[in-house]
Amino acid sequence: MRRPVPRRSCRRWSRRFVGGLRVRLVVTFVLVALVSAVTATALAYRDARTAVLQRTQNTAVNDVRERVATVAAGFDLPPDQRSLARFAAKVSEGLGARIVVARHQDLSAVSDAYADTEGRITAELRAAVRSGDGARFQRVQWRGDPYLVVGTPVTYADGDRRTSGLEVFVITDLRAERDDTAALLDSVRTGTVPVVVLAALLALLAAGTVLRPVRKLGRATRELAAGDLGSRVAVRGHDELAHLARTFNDTADALQASDAELRAQEAKARRFVADVSHELRTPLAAMTMVATVLEEDADQLPPDAAHAARTVGAETARLSRLVEDLMEISRFDAGAARLNAAPTDLADTVRASLALRGWTDRVTVELREDVRAVVDRRRIDVIVANLVGNALRHGAPPVTVTLAAPGGDRVTLEVADHGPGLPPEARERVFDRFYKADAARTRSTIEDSGGGPGEGEVFGQGSGLGMAIALENARLHGGTIEVGQGPEGGAVFTLRLPLRHPEEGDG
């Protein structure tokens, strides 16, 4: 069964076909060939027609001059009607039976008594011949057909070149010449079609030759954009396309080298963070024990020493959380973070997370009770601790936690507050590592309740890794966290999770 082609794909293909470079090249070639053929045809027709008519009129004028001179040598003036008719007939016999009109003052004779000559001999030509300046000719159209009319005055032969009053007009039919030039035009027109077809074929070949390296370059560019930094194109020749291919290859080489260098530096940085974090755990454990002992005995110390002991204990705890956060981030970067997923009641998980940190009375919950998902309970607890902790620190009451299942396969957890909210630049960077908003925005402090990495991380406090860890935990579940602005102000963080992790089966 043939699969239907989507309408959008059809439109994209049609736009590509209509507006493609190949089509434009072919159309341009064909138009150039067509214009050239039409121009050549017009010029050839004009030159051929001019040459045929010029040859015909020159021959006709010379023949008329010679024939009239020959016949007029034995012609007596003044003539009568009969002699004038004989004169016209003799001139016509020597000119291939062309129609001859002889005129002398008021007398007129035609070699063909049935011919209509009034419409073919114009007044302008009669006036030009009457002036006595020699033979004149004129091309005329009569009843849709072309004719050449040659007129000449007959002069005396005594040397003074005076006109005798006798005028001769010879009418030559040009239909044969018209048909010859028309046949030539038809022949050239017929030859235009194969010229245009040949131009189209040559255009297709040229377009294929030009566009083949362009298509290869486009394919390599798409591969490079998709992340294949080893994509290259073959360089052939020394033209502009070859230069473009060499430039692309040089750019890809530089990009691949830069990427390799950046990856190596990033890997070194990650190893450094992981190694430092690991090495700090042992001395921190000892420092934590000492700080705990000092805090327990703080009441028995002088006020300044007691304050110092409590400060050391708090800062040691913060340093311990920072090390744990760095190690957690290192596990995400190394791809070593794994889910310990199991079917979990999300409402119970949220309530337990709030109760563990003493936030139950400070948060309003709207939890759907029948929502169960395959998640890692510990990681969901980290996410809830970070989202609610930031709302309590930066927002204004009431802070609301809403659990809902708007779709059949997804669940959302929304944490909203009614504080000043986040400016656009902060919303764009809120999940960046080590990003801290303005500390002056902090409303209150949140008592640290211990727990896993990133728990209770807040803006302007801690390491700046808590929200990044929360987002990585969400992505590990196949979900995401989005930040926005509430309708009445305040920040809104929305956790979206699938009810079942994509890697989990249906069984």
Coordinates of C-alpha atoms in Angstrom, one line a residue:
M1 CA 0.0 0.0 0.0
R2 CA 1.4 3.4 -1.0
R3 CA 1.8 5.9 1.9
P4 CA 0.3 9.3 1.3
V5 CA 2.7 12.2 1.1
P6 CA 2.0 14.9 3.7
R7 CA 0.6 18.1 2.3
R8 CA 3.3 20.2 3.9
S9 CA 6.0 18.0 2.3
C10 CA 4.2 18.4 -1.1
R11 CA 4.2 22.2 -0.7
R12 CA 7.9 22.2 0.3
W13 CA 8.8 20.0 -2.7
S14 CA 6.8 22.2 -5.1
R15 CA 8.4 25.4 -3.8
R16 CA 11.8 23.7 -4.1
F17 CA 11.0 22.6 -7.7
V18 CA 9.5 25.9 -8.8
G19 CA 12.1 28.1 -7.1
G20 CA 15.1 25.7 -7.4
L21 CA 18.4 26.7 -8.9
R22 CA 18.2 23.9 -11.5
V23 CA 14.8 25.2 -12.8
R24 CA 16.1 28.8 -12.9
L25 CA 19.2 27.8 -14.8
V26 CA 17.2 25.8 -17.3
V27 CA 14.6 28.6 -17.7
T28 CA 17.4 31.2 -18.2
F29 CA 19.2 29.0 -20.8
V30 CA 15.9 28.5 -22.7
L31 CA 15.0 32.1 -22.6
V32 CA 18.5 33.1 -23.8
A33 CA 18.3 30.5 -26.6
L34 CA 14.7 31.6 -27.5
V35 CA 15.6 35.3 -27.6
S36 CA 18.7 34.5 -29.6
A37 CA 16.8 32.4 -32.1
V38 CA 14.0 35.0 -32.5
T39 CA 16.5 37.8 -32.9
A40 CA 18.5 35.7 -35.4
T41 CA 15.3 34.9 -37.3
A42 CA 14.2 38.5 -37.4
L43 CA 17.6 39.6 -38.7
A44 CA 17.8 36.8 -41.2
Y45 CA 14.3 37.5 -42.5
R46 CA 15.0 41.2 -42.7
D47 CA 18.3 40.8 -44.5
A48 CA 17.0 38.1 -46.8
R49 CA 13.9 40.1 -47.7
T50 CA 16.0 43.2 -48.3
A51 CA 18.4 41.3 -50.5
V52 CA 15.7 39.7 -52.6
L53 CA 13.8 42.9 -53.1
Q54 CA 16.9 44.9 -53.8
R55 CA 18.0 42.4 -56.4
T56 CA 14.6 42.3 -58.0
Q57 CA 14.2 46.1 -58.1
N58 CA 17.7 46.6 -59.5
T59 CA 17.1 44.0 -62.2
A60 CA 13.7 45.5 -63.0
V61 CA 15.0 49.1 -63.3
N62 CA 17.9 48.0 -65.5
D63 CA 15.6 45.9 -67.7
V64 CA 13.1 48.7 -68.1
R65 CA 15.7 51.2 -69.0
E66 CA 17.3 49.0 -71.6
R67 CA 14.0 47.8 -73.1
V68 CA 12.4 51.3 -73.2
A69 CA 15.6 52.7 -74.8
T70 CA 15.6 49.9 -77.4
V71 CA 11.9 50.3 -78.4
A72 CA 11.8 54.1 -78.2
A73 CA 14.7 54.3 -80.7
G74 CA 12.3 53.6 -83.6
F75 CA 9.2 55.2 -82.2
D76 CA 7.9 58.4 -83.8
L77 CA 6.4 61.3 -81.8
P78 CA 3.8 62.4 -81.4
P79 CA 2.0 59.0 -81.2
D80 CA -1.6 58.2 -81.8
Q81 CA -3.5 55.7 -79.7
R82 CA -2.7 52.7 -81.9
S83 CA 1.0 53.4 -82.1
L84 CA 1.1 54.0 -78.4
A85 CA -0.6 50.6 -77.8
R86 CA 2.0 48.9 -80.0
F87 CA 4.8 50.6 -78.1
A88 CA 3.4 49.3 -74.8
A89 CA 3.1 45.8 -76.2
K90 CA 6.6 45.7 -77.5
V91 CA 8.1 46.9 -74.2
S92 CA 6.1 44.2 -72.4
E93 CA 7.2 41.5 -74.8
G94 CA 10.9 42.2 -73.9
L95 CA 10.2 42.2 -70.1
G96 CA 8.6 38.8 -69.7
A97 CA 5.1 39.9 -70.3
R98 CA 5.0 42.3 -67.5
I99 CA 2.2 44.9 -67.5
V100 CA 3.3 48.1 -69.2
V101 CA 1.5 51.4 -69.3
A102 CA 2.6 54.0 -71.8
R103 CA 1.4 57.6 -71.4
H104 CA 1.8 60.7 -73.7
Q105 CA 0.0 63.8 -72.7
D106 CA -3.7 62.7 -72.7
L107 CA -3.1 59.4 -74.4
S108 CA -2.7 56.1 -72.4
A109 CA -2.1 52.6 -73.5
V110 CA -1.8 49.3 -71.5
S111 CA -0.1 46.2 -72.7
D112 CA -2.9 44.1 -71.1
A113 CA -6.2 45.6 -71.8
Y114 CA -7.9 43.7 -69.0
A115 CA -5.4 44.7 -66.3
D116 CA -6.4 47.3 -63.6
T117 CA -3.5 49.7 -63.3
E118 CA -5.1 52.7 -61.6
G119 CA -4.7 51.2 -58.1
R120 CA -1.0 50.3 -58.7
I121 CA 0.4 53.4 -60.2
T122 CA 0.3 56.1 -57.5
A123 CA 0.1 59.9 -58.0
E124 CA 3.4 60.2 -56.2
L125 CA 5.2 58.0 -58.7
R126 CA 3.6 59.8 -61.7
A127 CA 4.8 63.1 -60.3
A128 CA 8.3 61.8 -59.8
V129 CA 8.5 60.5 -63.4
R130 CA 7.0 63.6 -64.8
S131 CA 9.9 65.6 -63.2
G132 CA 12.2 63.9 -65.7
D133 CA 15.0 62.9 -63.3
G134 CA 15.3 59.4 -64.6
A135 CA 13.8 56.0 -63.7
R136 CA 11.9 55.8 -60.4
F137 CA 10.3 52.8 -58.6
Q138 CA 7.9 52.2 -55.8
R139 CA 6.7 49.1 -54.0
V140 CA 2.9 49.0 -53.5
Q141 CA 0.3 46.7 -52.0
W142 CA -2.7 46.1 -54.2
R143 CA -5.5 43.8 -53.1
G144 CA -3.2 42.2 -50.5
D145 CA -0.4 41.4 -52.9
P146 CA 3.0 43.2 -53.4
Y147 CA 4.0 44.9 -56.6
L148 CA 7.0 46.8 -57.9
V149 CA 6.2 49.7 -60.2
V150 CA 9.0 51.2 -62.3
G151 CA 8.4 54.5 -64.1
T152 CA 10.7 56.3 -66.5
P153 CA 10.4 59.2 -68.9
V154 CA 11.6 58.9 -72.5
T155 CA 14.1 61.5 -73.5
Y156 CA 15.4 62.7 -76.9
A157 CA 18.7 61.3 -78.0
D158 CA 20.1 64.6 -79.3
G159 CA 22.2 65.2 -76.2
D160 CA 20.1 67.8 -74.4
R161 CA 18.3 65.1 -72.4
R162 CA 15.0 66.8 -72.8
T163 CA 11.9 64.8 -72.1
S164 CA 9.7 63.8 -74.9
G165 CA 6.5 63.7 -72.9
L166 CA 6.4 59.9 -73.3
E167 CA 6.2 58.1 -69.9
V168 CA 6.5 54.4 -69.4
F169 CA 5.4 52.5 -66.2
V170 CA 6.1 48.8 -65.8
I171 CA 4.3 46.7 -63.1
T172 CA 6.2 43.7 -61.7
D173 CA 4.5 41.1 -59.6
L174 CA 6.5 40.4 -56.3
R175 CA 4.4 37.5 -55.0
A176 CA 7.1 35.0 -55.9
E177 CA 9.7 37.0 -53.9
R178 CA 7.2 37.3 -51.0
D179 CA 6.6 33.5 -51.0
D180 CA 10.4 32.9 -51.1
T181 CA 11.1 35.1 -48.0
A182 CA 8.1 33.6 -46.2
A183 CA 9.4 30.1 -46.9
L184 CA 12.8 31.2 -45.5
L185 CA 11.0 32.6 -42.4
D186 CA 9.1 29.3 -41.9
S187 CA 12.3 27.4 -42.2
V188 CA 14.0 29.5 -39.6
R189 CA 11.0 29.2 -37.3
T190 CA 11.1 25.4 -37.6
G191 CA 14.7 25.4 -36.7
T192 CA 14.0 27.4 -33.6
V193 CA 12.3 24.5 -31.9
P194 CA 15.3 22.1 -31.9
V195 CA 17.6 25.0 -30.9
V196 CA 15.4 25.6 -27.8
V197 CA 15.3 21.9 -27.0
L198 CA 19.0 21.6 -27.4
A199 CA 19.5 24.6 -25.1
A200 CA 17.2 23.0 -22.5
L201 CA 19.3 19.8 -22.6
L202 CA 22.6 21.7 -22.4
A203 CA 21.1 23.7 -19.5
L204 CA 20.2 20.5 -17.7
L205 CA 23.7 19.1 -18.2
A206 CA 25.3 22.4 -17.0
A207 CA 22.9 22.6 -14.0
G208 CA 23.8 19.1 -13.1
T209 CA 27.5 19.8 -13.4
V210 CA 27.2 23.0 -11.3
L211 CA 24.7 21.8 -8.7
R212 CA 26.3 18.4 -8.0
P213 CA 29.1 19.9 -5.9
V214 CA 26.6 22.4 -4.4
R215 CA 24.4 19.5 -3.3
K216 CA 27.4 17.7 -1.8
L217 CA 28.4 20.9 0.0
G218 CA 24.9 21.3 1.3
R219 CA 24.8 17.7 2.5
A220 CA 28.2 18.1 4.3
T221 CA 27.0 21.3 5.9
R222 CA 23.9 19.6 7.2
E223 CA 26.0 16.8 8.6
L224 CA 28.3 19.3 10.2
A225 CA 25.4 21.2 11.7
A226 CA 24.0 17.8 13.1
G227 CA 27.3 17.3 15.0
D228 CA 29.4 15.2 12.5
L229 CA 32.5 17.3 12.6
G230 CA 34.3 14.8 10.4
S231 CA 32.2 15.7 7.4
R232 CA 34.2 16.9 4.4
V233 CA 33.7 17.4 0.7
A234 CA 36.0 16.4 -2.2
V235 CA 37.8 19.2 -3.9
R236 CA 38.0 19.0 -7.7
G237 CA 39.4 21.6 -10.0
H238 CA 40.4 25.2 -9.4
D239 CA 37.2 27.1 -10.0
E240 CA 35.0 29.0 -7.5
L241 CA 33.2 25.9 -6.4
A242 CA 36.5 24.2 -5.6
H243 CA 37.6 27.3 -3.7
L244 CA 34.3 27.1 -1.7
A245 CA 34.8 23.4 -1.0
R246 CA 38.4 24.1 0.3
T247 CA 37.1 26.9 2.5
F248 CA 34.4 24.6 3.9
N249 CA 37.0 21.9 4.7
D250 CA 39.3 24.4 6.3
T251 CA 36.4 25.7 8.4
A252 CA 35.4 22.2 9.4
D253 CA 39.0 21.4 10.3
A254 CA 39.2 24.4 12.5
L255 CA 35.9 23.7 14.1
Q256 CA 36.8 20.1 14.8
A257 CA 40.1 21.1 16.3
S258 CA 38.4 23.7 18.5
D259 CA 35.8 21.2 19.6
A260 CA 38.4 18.6 20.4
E261 CA 40.3 21.2 22.5
L262 CA 37.2 22.3 24.3
R263 CA 36.2 18.7 25.0
A264 CA 39.6 18.0 26.4
Q265 CA 39.5 21.1 28.6
E266 CA 36.1 20.2 29.8
A267 CA 37.1 16.7 30.6
K268 CA 40.1 18.0 32.5
A269 CA 37.9 20.4 34.4
R270 CA 35.4 17.7 35.3
R271 CA 38.2 15.3 36.5
F272 CA 39.6 18.2 38.5
V273 CA 36.3 18.9 40.2
A274 CA 35.7 15.2 40.9
D275 CA 39.2 14.7 42.2
V276 CA 39.1 17.7 44.4
S277 CA 35.7 16.9 45.7
H278 CA 36.7 13.4 46.5
E279 CA 39.9 14.5 48.2
L280 CA 38.1 17.0 50.3
R281 CA 35.7 14.5 51.8
T282 CA 38.2 12.9 54.3
P283 CA 39.4 16.2 55.8
L284 CA 35.9 17.5 55.8
A285 CA 34.7 14.5 57.8
A286 CA 37.3 15.2 60.5
M287 CA 36.4 18.9 60.4
T288 CA 32.7 18.2 60.8
M289 CA 33.3 16.0 63.8
V290 CA 35.4 18.7 65.5
A291 CA 32.9 21.4 64.6
T292 CA 30.1 19.2 66.0
V293 CA 31.9 18.8 69.3
L294 CA 32.6 22.5 69.5
E295 CA 29.0 23.4 68.8
E296 CA 27.8 20.9 71.5
D297 CA 30.1 22.7 74.1
A298 CA 29.4 26.2 72.8
D299 CA 27.2 27.0 75.8
Q300 CA 30.2 26.4 78.1
L301 CA 32.5 28.7 76.2
P302 CA 32.9 32.5 76.5
P303 CA 30.5 34.4 74.1
D304 CA 33.2 35.2 71.5
A305 CA 34.4 31.6 71.4
A306 CA 30.9 30.3 71.4
H307 CA 30.0 32.5 68.4
A308 CA 33.2 31.4 66.6
A309 CA 32.4 27.7 67.3
R310 CA 28.9 28.0 65.8
T311 CA 30.2 29.9 62.8
V312 CA 32.8 27.2 62.1
G313 CA 30.1 24.6 62.4
A314 CA 27.8 26.4 60.0
E315 CA 30.5 27.1 57.4
T316 CA 31.8 23.5 57.7
A317 CA 28.3 22.3 57.0
R318 CA 28.0 24.6 53.9
L319 CA 31.4 23.4 52.6
S320 CA 30.2 19.8 53.1
R321 CA 27.1 20.5 51.1
L322 CA 29.2 22.2 48.3
V323 CA 31.4 19.1 48.1
E324 CA 28.4 16.8 47.9
D325 CA 26.9 19.0 45.2
L326 CA 30.1 19.0 43.2
M327 CA 30.3 15.2 43.4
E328 CA 26.7 14.9 42.3
I329 CA 27.3 17.2 39.3
S330 CA 30.4 15.2 38.4
R331 CA 28.3 12.0 38.4
F332 CA 25.8 13.7 36.0
D333 CA 28.6 14.9 33.7
A334 CA 30.3 11.5 33.7
G335 CA 27.0 9.8 32.9
A336 CA 27.3 7.8 36.1
A337 CA 24.0 8.9 37.7
R338 CA 21.5 6.1 37.8
L339 CA 17.9 5.9 38.8
N340 CA 16.7 3.6 41.5
A341 CA 13.1 3.8 40.2
A342 CA 10.1 2.1 41.6
P343 CA 6.3 2.7 41.6
T344 CA 5.9 5.7 44.0
D345 CA 2.9 7.6 45.4
L346 CA 3.9 11.2 44.4
A347 CA 1.6 12.9 46.9
D348 CA 3.1 11.0 49.8
T349 CA 6.6 11.8 48.5
V350 CA 5.8 15.5 48.4
R351 CA 4.3 15.5 51.9
A352 CA 7.3 13.6 53.3
S353 CA 9.7 16.0 51.8
L354 CA 7.9 19.1 53.2
A355 CA 7.6 17.4 56.7
L356 CA 11.3 16.4 56.8
R357 CA 12.3 20.1 56.4
G358 CA 9.5 21.5 58.7
W359 CA 7.8 23.3 55.8
T360 CA 4.3 21.7 56.2
D361 CA 2.8 24.7 58.0
R362 CA 4.4 27.2 55.6
V363 CA 3.2 25.7 52.3
T364 CA -0.3 25.2 50.9
V365 CA -0.6 21.9 49.1
E366 CA -3.1 20.8 46.4
L367 CA -2.1 17.2 45.8
R368 CA -3.9 14.6 43.7
E369 CA -4.0 11.4 45.7
D370 CA -4.2 8.8 43.0
V371 CA -1.0 9.7 41.1
R372 CA 1.6 6.9 41.0
A373 CA 4.7 7.0 38.9
V374 CA 7.9 5.0 38.4
V375 CA 10.5 7.4 39.8
D376 CA 13.5 7.6 42.1
R377 CA 12.0 8.8 45.4
R378 CA 15.3 10.3 46.7
R379 CA 15.8 12.3 43.5
I380 CA 12.2 13.6 43.5
D381 CA 12.8 14.7 47.1
V382 CA 15.8 16.7 46.0
I383 CA 13.8 18.4 43.3
V384 CA 10.9 19.3 45.7
A385 CA 13.4 20.6 48.3
N386 CA 15.0 22.9 45.8
L387 CA 11.8 24.3 44.3
V388 CA 10.0 24.8 47.5
G389 CA 13.1 26.2 49.3
N390 CA 13.6 28.8 46.6
A391 CA 9.9 29.8 46.7
L392 CA 10.1 30.2 50.5
R393 CA 13.3 32.3 50.4
H394 CA 12.4 34.6 47.5
G395 CA 8.7 34.6 47.2
A396 CA 5.9 35.9 49.4
P397 CA 3.2 33.7 51.0
P398 CA 1.2 31.8 50.2
V399 CA 3.6 29.3 48.6
T400 CA 1.5 26.7 46.8
V401 CA 2.5 23.2 45.7
T402 CA 0.1 21.6 43.2
L403 CA 0.3 18.0 41.9
A404 CA -1.8 17.2 38.9
A405 CA -2.0 14.7 36.0
P406 CA -3.3 16.7 33.1
G407 CA -2.5 14.0 30.5
G408 CA -2.8 10.3 30.5
D409 CA 1.0 9.7 30.6
R410 CA 2.4 12.7 32.3
V411 CA 2.3 14.4 35.7
T412 CA 3.1 18.0 36.7
L413 CA 4.2 19.4 40.0
E414 CA 3.9 23.2 40.2
V415 CA 5.5 25.4 42.9
A416 CA 4.2 29.0 42.9
D417 CA 4.7 31.9 45.2
H418 CA 3.4 35.5 45.3
G419 CA 6.7 37.4 45.6
P420 CA 8.3 39.8 43.2
G421 CA 9.1 37.0 40.7
L422 CA 12.1 36.7 38.5
P423 CA 13.3 39.2 35.9
P424 CA 13.6 37.8 32.4
E425 CA 17.4 37.6 32.5
A426 CA 17.2 35.6 35.7
R427 CA 14.6 33.2 34.2
E428 CA 17.0 32.5 31.4
R429 CA 19.9 31.6 33.7
V430 CA 18.1 30.2 36.7
F431 CA 19.3 26.6 35.9
D432 CA 22.9 27.6 35.1
R433 CA 25.5 26.2 37.4
F434 CA 26.9 28.6 40.0
Y435 CA 24.4 31.2 39.0
K436 CA 23.2 33.3 41.9
A437 CA 20.6 36.0 41.8
D438 CA 20.9 39.3 43.7
A439 CA 21.4 38.4 47.4
A440 CA 19.4 41.5 48.3
R441 CA 16.2 39.7 47.1
T442 CA 16.4 37.1 49.8
R443 CA 13.4 37.4 52.1
S444 CA 14.2 35.0 54.9
T445 CA 16.5 32.1 55.7
I446 CA 15.6 28.5 55.6
E447 CA 17.0 26.2 58.2
D448 CA 19.1 23.6 56.8
S449 CA 17.7 20.1 57.3
G450 CA 20.6 18.1 55.8
G451 CA 19.8 15.5 53.2
G452 CA 21.2 14.8 49.8
P453 CA 23.0 17.1 47.3
G454 CA 21.4 20.3 46.4
E455 CA 18.6 20.1 49.0
G456 CA 17.4 23.5 50.1
E457 CA 19.6 25.3 47.6
V458 CA 18.5 28.9 47.2
F459 CA 19.3 32.0 45.2
G460 CA 22.0 34.2 46.7
Q461 CA 23.0 31.4 49.1
G462 CA 24.9 28.1 48.9
S463 CA 26.9 26.9 45.9
G464 CA 24.5 27.9 43.1
L465 CA 24.3 24.3 42.1
G466 CA 20.9 23.3 43.6
M467 CA 18.7 24.3 40.6
A468 CA 21.1 22.7 38.2
I469 CA 21.0 19.5 40.1
A470 CA 17.2 19.6 40.3
L471 CA 17.0 20.0 36.5
E472 CA 19.5 17.1 35.9
N473 CA 17.4 14.9 38.2
A474 CA 14.3 15.8 36.2
R475 CA 16.0 15.1 32.9
L476 CA 17.2 11.8 34.3
H477 CA 13.6 10.8 34.7
G478 CA 12.8 11.9 31.1
G479 CA 11.2 15.2 32.3
T480 CA 12.0 18.8 32.6
I481 CA 11.5 21.9 34.8
E482 CA 10.1 25.2 33.4
V483 CA 10.1 28.6 35.0
G484 CA 7.5 31.3 34.4
Q485 CA 5.6 34.2 35.9
G486 CA 2.3 33.7 37.7
P487 CA -0.9 35.6 36.7
E488 CA -0.7 37.6 39.9
G489 CA 3.0 37.9 40.1
G490 CA 5.6 35.6 41.7
A491 CA 7.6 32.8 40.2
V492 CA 6.1 29.6 39.0
F493 CA 8.3 26.5 38.6
T494 CA 6.7 23.5 36.9
L495 CA 8.1 20.0 37.0
R496 CA 6.9 17.7 34.2
L497 CA 7.5 14.0 34.5
P498 CA 6.3 10.9 32.6
L499 CA 4.4 8.4 34.7
R500 CA 6.8 5.8 33.4
H501 CA 10.4 6.3 32.5
P502 CA 11.0 6.0 28.7
E503 CA 13.4 3.2 29.3
E504 CA 10.9 1.2 31.3
G505 CA 8.9 -1.4 29.5
D506 CA 5.1 -1.8 29.6
G507 CA 5.2 -5.0 31.5

